[in-house]
Short mmCIF file of C-alpha atoms in Angstrom, two decimals:
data_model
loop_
_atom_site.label_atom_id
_atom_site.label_comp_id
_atom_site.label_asym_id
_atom_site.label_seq_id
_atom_site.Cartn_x
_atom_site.Cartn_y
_atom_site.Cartn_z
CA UNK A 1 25.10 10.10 41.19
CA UNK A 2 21.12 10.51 41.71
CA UNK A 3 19.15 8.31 40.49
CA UNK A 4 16.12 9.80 38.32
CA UNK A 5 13.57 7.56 37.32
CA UNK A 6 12.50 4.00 38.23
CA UNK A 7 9.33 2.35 36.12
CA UNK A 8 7.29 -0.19 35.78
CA UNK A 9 4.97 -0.42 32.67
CA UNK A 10 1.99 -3.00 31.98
CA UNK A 11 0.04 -2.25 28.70
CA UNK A 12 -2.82 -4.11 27.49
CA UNK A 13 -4.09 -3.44 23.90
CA UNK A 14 -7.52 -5.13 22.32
CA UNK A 15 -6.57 -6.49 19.02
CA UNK A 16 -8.58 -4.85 16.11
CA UNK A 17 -7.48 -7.10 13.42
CA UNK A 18 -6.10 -9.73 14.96
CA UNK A 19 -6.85 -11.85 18.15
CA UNK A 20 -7.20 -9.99 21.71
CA UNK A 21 -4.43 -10.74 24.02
CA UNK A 22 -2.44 -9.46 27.21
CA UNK A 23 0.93 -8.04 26.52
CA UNK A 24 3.34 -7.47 29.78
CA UNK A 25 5.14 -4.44 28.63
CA UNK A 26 7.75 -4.23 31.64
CA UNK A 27 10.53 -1.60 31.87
CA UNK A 28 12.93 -0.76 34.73
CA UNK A 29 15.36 2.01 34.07
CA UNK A 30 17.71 3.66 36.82
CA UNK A 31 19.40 6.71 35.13
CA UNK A 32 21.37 9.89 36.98
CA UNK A 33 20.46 13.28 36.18
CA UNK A 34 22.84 13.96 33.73
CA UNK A 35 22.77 10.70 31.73
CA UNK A 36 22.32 6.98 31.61
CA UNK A 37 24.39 5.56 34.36
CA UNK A 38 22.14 1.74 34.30
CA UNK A 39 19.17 1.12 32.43
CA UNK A 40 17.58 -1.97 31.27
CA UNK A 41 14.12 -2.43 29.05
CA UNK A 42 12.39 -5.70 28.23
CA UNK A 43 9.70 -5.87 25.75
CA UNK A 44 8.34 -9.04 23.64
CA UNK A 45 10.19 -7.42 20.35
CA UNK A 46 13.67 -6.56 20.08
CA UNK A 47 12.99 -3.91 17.73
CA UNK A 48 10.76 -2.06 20.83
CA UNK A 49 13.46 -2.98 22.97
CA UNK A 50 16.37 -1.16 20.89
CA UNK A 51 13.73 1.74 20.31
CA UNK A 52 13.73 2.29 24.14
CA UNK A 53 17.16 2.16 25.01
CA UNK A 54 18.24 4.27 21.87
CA UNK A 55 15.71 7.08 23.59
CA UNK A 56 17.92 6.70 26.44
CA UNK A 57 20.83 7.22 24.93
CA UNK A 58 19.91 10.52 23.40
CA UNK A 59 18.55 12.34 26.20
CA UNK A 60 15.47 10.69 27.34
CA UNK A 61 14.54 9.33 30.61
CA UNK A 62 12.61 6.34 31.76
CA UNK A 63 9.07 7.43 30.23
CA UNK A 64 10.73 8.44 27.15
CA UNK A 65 11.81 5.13 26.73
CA UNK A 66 8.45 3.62 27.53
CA UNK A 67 6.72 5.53 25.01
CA UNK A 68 9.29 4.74 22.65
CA UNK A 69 8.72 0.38 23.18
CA UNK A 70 5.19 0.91 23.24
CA UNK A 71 5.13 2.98 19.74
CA UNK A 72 7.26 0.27 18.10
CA UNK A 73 5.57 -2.37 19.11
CA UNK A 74 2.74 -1.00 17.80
CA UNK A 75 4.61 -1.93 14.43
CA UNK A 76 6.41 -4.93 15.05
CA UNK A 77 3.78 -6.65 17.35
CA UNK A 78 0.23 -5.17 15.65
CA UNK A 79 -1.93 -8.02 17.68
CA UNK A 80 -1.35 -7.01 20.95
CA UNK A 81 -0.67 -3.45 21.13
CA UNK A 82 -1.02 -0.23 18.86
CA UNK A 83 -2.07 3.51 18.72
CA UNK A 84 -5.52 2.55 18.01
CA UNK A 85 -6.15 0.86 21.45
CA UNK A 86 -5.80 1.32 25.36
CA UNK A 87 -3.05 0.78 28.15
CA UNK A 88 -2.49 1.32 31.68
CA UNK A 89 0.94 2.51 32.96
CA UNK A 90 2.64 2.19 35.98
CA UNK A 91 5.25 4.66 37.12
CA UNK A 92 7.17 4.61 40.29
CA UNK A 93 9.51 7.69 40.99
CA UNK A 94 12.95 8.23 42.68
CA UNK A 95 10.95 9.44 45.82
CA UNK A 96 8.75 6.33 45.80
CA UNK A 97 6.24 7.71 44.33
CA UNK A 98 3.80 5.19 42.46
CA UNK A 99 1.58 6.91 40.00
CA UNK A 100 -1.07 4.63 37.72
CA UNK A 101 -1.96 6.07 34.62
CA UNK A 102 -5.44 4.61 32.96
CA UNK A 103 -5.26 5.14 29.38
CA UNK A 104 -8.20 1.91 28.62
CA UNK A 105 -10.38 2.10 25.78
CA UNK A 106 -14.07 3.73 26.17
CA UNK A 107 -17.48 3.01 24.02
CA UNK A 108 -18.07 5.91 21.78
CA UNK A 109 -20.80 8.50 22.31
CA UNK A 110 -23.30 7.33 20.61
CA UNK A 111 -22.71 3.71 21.64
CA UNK A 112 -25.88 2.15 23.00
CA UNK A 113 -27.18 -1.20 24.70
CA UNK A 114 -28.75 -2.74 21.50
CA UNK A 115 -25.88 -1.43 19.07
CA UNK A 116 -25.05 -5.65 18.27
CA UNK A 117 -28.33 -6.28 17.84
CA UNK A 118 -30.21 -6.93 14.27
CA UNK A 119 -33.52 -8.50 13.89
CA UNK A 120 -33.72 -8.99 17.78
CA UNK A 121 -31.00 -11.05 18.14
CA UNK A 122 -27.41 -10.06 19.18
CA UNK A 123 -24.81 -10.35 16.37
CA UNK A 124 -21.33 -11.33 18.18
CA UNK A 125 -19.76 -10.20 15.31
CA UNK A 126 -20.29 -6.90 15.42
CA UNK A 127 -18.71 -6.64 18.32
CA UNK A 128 -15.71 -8.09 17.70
CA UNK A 129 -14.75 -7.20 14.08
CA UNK A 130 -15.58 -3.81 12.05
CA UNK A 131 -16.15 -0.17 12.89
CA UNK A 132 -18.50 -1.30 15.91
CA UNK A 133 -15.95 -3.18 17.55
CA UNK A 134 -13.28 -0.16 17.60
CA UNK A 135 -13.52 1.76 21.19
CA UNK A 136 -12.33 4.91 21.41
CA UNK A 137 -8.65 4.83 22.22
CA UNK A 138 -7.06 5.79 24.93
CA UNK A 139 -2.72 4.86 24.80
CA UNK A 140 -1.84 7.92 22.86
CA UNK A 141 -3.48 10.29 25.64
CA UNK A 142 -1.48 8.68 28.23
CA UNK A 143 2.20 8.54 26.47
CA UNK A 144 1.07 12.13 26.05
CA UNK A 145 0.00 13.06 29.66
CA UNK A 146 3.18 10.73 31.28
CA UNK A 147 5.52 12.64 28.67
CA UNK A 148 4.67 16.00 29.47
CA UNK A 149 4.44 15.45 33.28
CA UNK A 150 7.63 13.07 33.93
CA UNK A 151 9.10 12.78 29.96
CA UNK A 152 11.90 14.70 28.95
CA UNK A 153 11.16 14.52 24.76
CA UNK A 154 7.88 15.15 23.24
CA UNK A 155 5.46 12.96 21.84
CA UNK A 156 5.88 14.06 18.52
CA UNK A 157 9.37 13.26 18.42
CA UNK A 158 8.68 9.75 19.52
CA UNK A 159 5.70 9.12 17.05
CA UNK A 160 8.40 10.44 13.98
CA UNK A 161 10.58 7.62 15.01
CA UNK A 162 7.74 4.98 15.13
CA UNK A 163 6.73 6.33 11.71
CA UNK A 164 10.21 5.87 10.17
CA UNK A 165 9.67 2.22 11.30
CA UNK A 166 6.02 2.22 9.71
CA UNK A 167 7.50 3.78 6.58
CA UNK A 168 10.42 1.74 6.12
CA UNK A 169 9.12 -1.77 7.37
CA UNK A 170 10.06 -4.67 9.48
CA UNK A 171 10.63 -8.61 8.81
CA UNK A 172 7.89 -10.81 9.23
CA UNK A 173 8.87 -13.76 11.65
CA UNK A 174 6.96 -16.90 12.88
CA UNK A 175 4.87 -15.29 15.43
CA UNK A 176 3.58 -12.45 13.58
CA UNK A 177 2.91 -14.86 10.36
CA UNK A 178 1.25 -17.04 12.64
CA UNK A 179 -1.01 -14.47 13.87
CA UNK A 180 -1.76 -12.89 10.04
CA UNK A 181 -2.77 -15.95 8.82
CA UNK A 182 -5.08 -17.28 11.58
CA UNK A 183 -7.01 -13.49 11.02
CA UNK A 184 -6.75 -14.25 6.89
CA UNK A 185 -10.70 -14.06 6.88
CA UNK A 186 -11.61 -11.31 8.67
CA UNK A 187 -8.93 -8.86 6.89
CA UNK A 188 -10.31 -10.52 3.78
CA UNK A 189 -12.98 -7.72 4.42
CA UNK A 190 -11.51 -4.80 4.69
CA UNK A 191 -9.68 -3.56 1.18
CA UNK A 192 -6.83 -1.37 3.29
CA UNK A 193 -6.12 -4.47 5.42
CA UNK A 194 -5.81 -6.94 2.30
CA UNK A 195 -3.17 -4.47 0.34
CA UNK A 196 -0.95 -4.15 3.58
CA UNK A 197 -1.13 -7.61 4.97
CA UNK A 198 -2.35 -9.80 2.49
CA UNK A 199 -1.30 -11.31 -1.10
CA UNK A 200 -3.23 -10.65 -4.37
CA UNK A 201 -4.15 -14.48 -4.02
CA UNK A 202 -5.75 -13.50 -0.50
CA UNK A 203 -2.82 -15.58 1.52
CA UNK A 204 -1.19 -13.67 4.51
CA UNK A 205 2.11 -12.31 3.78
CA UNK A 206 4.97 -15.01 4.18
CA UNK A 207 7.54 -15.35 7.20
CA UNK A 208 11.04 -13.13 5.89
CA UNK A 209 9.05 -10.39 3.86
CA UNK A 210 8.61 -7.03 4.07
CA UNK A 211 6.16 -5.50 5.84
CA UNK A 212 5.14 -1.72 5.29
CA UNK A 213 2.55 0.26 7.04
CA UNK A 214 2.84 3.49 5.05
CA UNK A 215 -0.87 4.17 6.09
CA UNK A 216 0.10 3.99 9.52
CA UNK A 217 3.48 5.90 8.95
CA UNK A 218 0.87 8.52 8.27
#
């Protein structure tokens, strides 16, 4: 049977809350035309992981299930990637075809040289925490752009499964505890942060709980 779609995926997102990192985001599907014949998906969360080979299972193709890990993990693994910052993807077709996709953050409008600056000094801060530190993202543009040139579903279907996620929350484990309470201080500051990751003592949330984004689900 023909083979469809092969692809390769690297995201990097910048951490608003938590600590910047790279995340390899690597997926390699081979499906025929008229269903899954082999696929595979690796992502750093088994909960992306399942997301993008359940798209593949109902009718999506390779970019569908792309989308699909990178929208989960921006649940499940909040310090490295999310809606709210920038990727690059990497797709290579049946016909060899290798098509990159730039989807990296960019300084707002009205950003300007001495925006960190107060008093004539710069303010590192500012530049890393708070409303000045946010660039304007660019993931959602390209799962939206790959989708509608090489997807099969549509981006709002993939975003509704993401938000059931959001909605009905995930398990905190070890890595994602250790990353919430290293940032305890600077989501101290912001009131929406504290209610969703944060006790009423102002300790993170606890390895084994609950977490729920309905603000994000939103």
């Amino acid at each position: 049977m023909k083979r469809e779609t092969n692809l390769l995926v690297a995201c990097w997102f910048p951490a608003i809350v938590f600590d910047a990192a790279l995340l390899g985001l690597l997926l390699f599907f081979s499906f025929a035309a008229h269903g899954v014949e082999h696929g595979a998906a690796a992502t750093v969360r088994r909960e992306a992981t399942d997301a993008a080979i359940a798209t593949m299972q109902n009718g999506g193709n390779a970019i569908d299930g792309a989308v699909a890990a990178a929208l989960t993990l921006g649940i499940v693994d909040g310090a490295n990637s999310g809606i709210g910052g920038g990727c690059f993807m990497l797709i290579r077709t049946a016909h060899g075809e290798v098509i990159a996709l730039d989807g990296r953050e960019m300084a707002p409008a009205a950003a300007t040289h001495d925006m960190f600056v107060r008093k004539g000094k710069v303010e590192a801060d500012l530049s890393l925490t708070g409303p000045l530190a946010i660039g304007i993202p660019g993931s959602l543009a390209v799962y939206d752009y790959a989708l509608k040139k090489y997807g099969r579903k549509k981006l709002t279907e993939h975003l509704s499964a993401a938000a059931d996620l959001a909605e009905e929350g995930f398990i905190i484990d070890d890595a994602f505890f250790s990353r919430m309470n290293g940032s305890v201080s600077e989501m101290k500051q912001f009131e929406a942060t504290r209610r969703i990751f944060l006790h009423e003592d102002g300790t993170a949330k606890s390895k084994g709980e609950r977490l729920v984004q309905s603000d994000l689900a939103n």
